[in-house]
XYZ file of C-alpha atoms in Angstrom:
173
model
C -0.255 -22.132 -4.976
C -2.955 -20.036 -7.266
C -1.194 -18.800 -10.524
C -1.093 -15.059 -11.006
C -0.507 -12.963 -13.745
C 0.082 -8.859 -13.793
C -1.852 -6.050 -15.971
C -0.984 -2.611 -16.272
C -3.135 -0.128 -14.339
C -6.024 1.181 -15.712
C -8.742 3.686 -14.393
C -11.308 0.807 -14.690
C -9.416 -0.507 -11.787
C -9.457 2.239 -9.338
C -12.492 1.136 -6.935
C -11.058 -2.252 -6.943
C -7.440 -1.012 -5.904
C -8.831 1.468 -3.879
C -10.375 -1.145 -1.648
C -7.489 -3.387 -2.185
C -5.472 -0.082 -0.633
C -7.738 0.337 2.298
C -7.903 -3.302 3.170
C -4.241 -3.450 3.659
C -3.716 0.128 4.989
C -2.469 -0.990 8.726
C -0.478 -3.755 7.431
C 1.069 -1.456 4.239
C 1.631 1.296 7.152
C 3.661 -0.883 9.398
C 6.185 -2.092 6.400
C 6.543 1.013 4.221
C 6.418 4.412 4.152
C 3.489 6.347 5.509
C 0.928 7.534 2.949
C -0.752 10.917 3.546
C -4.232 10.473 4.975
C -5.580 12.548 1.477
C -4.159 9.205 -0.440
C -7.554 7.429 1.234
C -10.029 9.863 0.152
C -11.440 8.246 -2.835
C -11.976 11.609 -5.035
C -8.272 11.972 -4.677
C -7.082 8.346 -5.272
C -8.953 8.914 -8.598
C -6.986 11.546 -8.965
C -3.593 9.867 -8.406
C -4.707 6.982 -10.441
C -5.534 9.411 -13.638
C -2.174 11.175 -13.116
C -0.099 7.404 -13.038
C -1.499 6.442 -16.098
C -0.792 9.568 -17.833
C 2.948 8.999 -16.682
C 2.321 5.479 -17.976
C 1.717 6.553 -21.506
C 5.172 9.001 -21.221
C 7.016 5.940 -20.152
C 7.510 7.396 -16.583
C 6.469 4.555 -14.615
C 4.629 1.585 -15.588
C 2.336 0.217 -12.521
C 1.229 -3.405 -12.545
C -1.721 -5.042 -10.614
C -0.769 -8.922 -9.628
C -4.141 -11.143 -9.763
C -5.340 -14.119 -9.394
C -7.163 -16.141 -11.947
C -10.216 -15.325 -10.217
C -9.713 -11.521 -10.810
C -8.780 -10.926 -7.473
C -5.824 -8.170 -6.840
C -3.613 -9.329 -4.422
C -0.700 -6.867 -4.797
C 1.672 -4.222 -6.682
C 4.865 -4.432 -8.555
C 5.478 -1.267 -10.485
C 8.659 0.138 -12.429
C 8.952 3.456 -11.460
C 12.160 6.421 -11.442
C 12.638 5.186 -15.345
C 15.778 7.027 -16.880
C 16.560 6.475 -20.697
C 19.401 7.715 -22.575
C 22.609 6.353 -20.877
C 21.122 4.636 -18.111
C 17.808 2.982 -19.592
C 16.703 1.537 -16.160
C 13.868 1.542 -13.716
C 13.457 1.140 -10.063
C 11.267 -1.932 -8.804
C 8.838 -1.753 -5.989
C 6.242 -4.408 -4.680
C 3.392 -4.751 -2.159
C 1.411 -7.586 -1.396
C -1.704 -8.082 0.992
C -1.286 -9.102 4.326
C -3.240 -12.298 3.683
C -1.518 -13.332 0.726
C 1.857 -13.516 2.013
C 4.002 -16.403 1.827
C 2.746 -17.767 -0.954
C 5.041 -17.208 -3.971
C 3.026 -13.698 -5.460
C 5.732 -11.939 -5.193
C 8.516 -14.130 -6.522
C 6.040 -14.832 -9.765
C 4.916 -11.255 -10.184
C 8.700 -10.028 -10.168
C 9.467 -12.636 -12.684
C 6.542 -11.589 -14.882
C 7.289 -7.692 -14.865
C 11.490 -8.179 -15.243
C 9.839 -9.750 -19.011
C 7.936 -6.947 -19.546
C 10.676 -4.508 -18.216
C 13.032 -6.673 -21.015
C 11.104 -7.145 -23.911
C 8.217 -4.682 -23.764
C 9.673 -1.600 -22.278
C 13.448 -2.670 -23.649
C 15.199 -1.591 -19.905
C 18.638 -2.471 -19.668
C 18.283 -2.683 -15.579
C 16.573 -2.999 -12.731
C 17.497 -1.562 -9.436
C 15.573 -2.229 -6.290
C 16.071 -1.686 -2.501
C 14.886 -3.350 0.498
C 15.291 -2.350 4.754
C 17.669 -4.996 6.016
C 15.187 -6.669 8.286
C 12.669 -7.138 5.149
C 14.369 -10.830 4.267
C 11.424 -11.755 2.611
C 11.938 -9.070 -0.123
C 15.324 -10.092 -0.014
C 14.852 -13.530 -1.232
C 12.202 -12.408 -3.671
C 14.982 -10.490 -5.341
C 17.476 -13.097 -5.036
C 15.531 -15.835 -6.304
C 14.684 -13.670 -9.571
C 18.383 -13.262 -10.279
C 18.995 -9.628 -8.642
C 22.428 -9.130 -6.922
C 23.700 -7.315 -4.166
C 25.315 -3.902 -5.024
C 25.705 -2.024 -1.387
C 24.052 -0.676 1.861
C 23.387 2.820 2.857
C 23.126 3.780 5.954
C 20.360 5.477 7.758
C 18.865 6.023 4.219
C 15.451 7.149 4.770
C 13.398 8.023 7.923
C 10.382 5.674 8.201
C 7.975 5.309 11.004
C 9.766 7.726 13.313
C 13.278 6.244 12.822
C 16.352 6.007 10.255
C 16.562 2.798 9.011
C 19.544 1.460 6.446
C 19.016 0.279 2.863
C 20.393 -2.625 1.154
C 20.519 -2.149 -2.493
C 20.479 -4.917 -5.441
C 20.495 -4.677 -9.222
C 19.758 -6.565 -12.232
C 20.929 -6.197 -15.815
C 18.394 -7.341 -18.127
C 20.423 -7.656 -21.726
């Protein structure tokens, strides 16, 4: 397995990330929520990236690229819905390119982002959710010390049907 690293999203990543999203569009749309077709317009994509970077500067999200040693983007791992104050938490999300599934990249990237969450962003709790049939994602979470917290019935409407959600959490301190 090739070693990977994570880096915060920057405006200079927009072309390479756009290519990554286009190459994996069909795969991601079969697994995750569909993105509006405008997401795949490069001009719109640049605007989205600019907004995400502004949100990072405001401590609202942290968008990380997962890269191999040679600099190839193989996925994304994100901390979103950051809530400070009494909760001091974020939600974790991630996606790996279809051709890089099963190589351990996600497990390693989540480990790295948890370190960033605790030590750089000073978060207390990370929450994550997955569909019941996404066993690979559940394994990634369990390998990284997440605990199962519950299940929501008919939680999200995806690809024409309601699906359940399985929830996990990890306390960082």
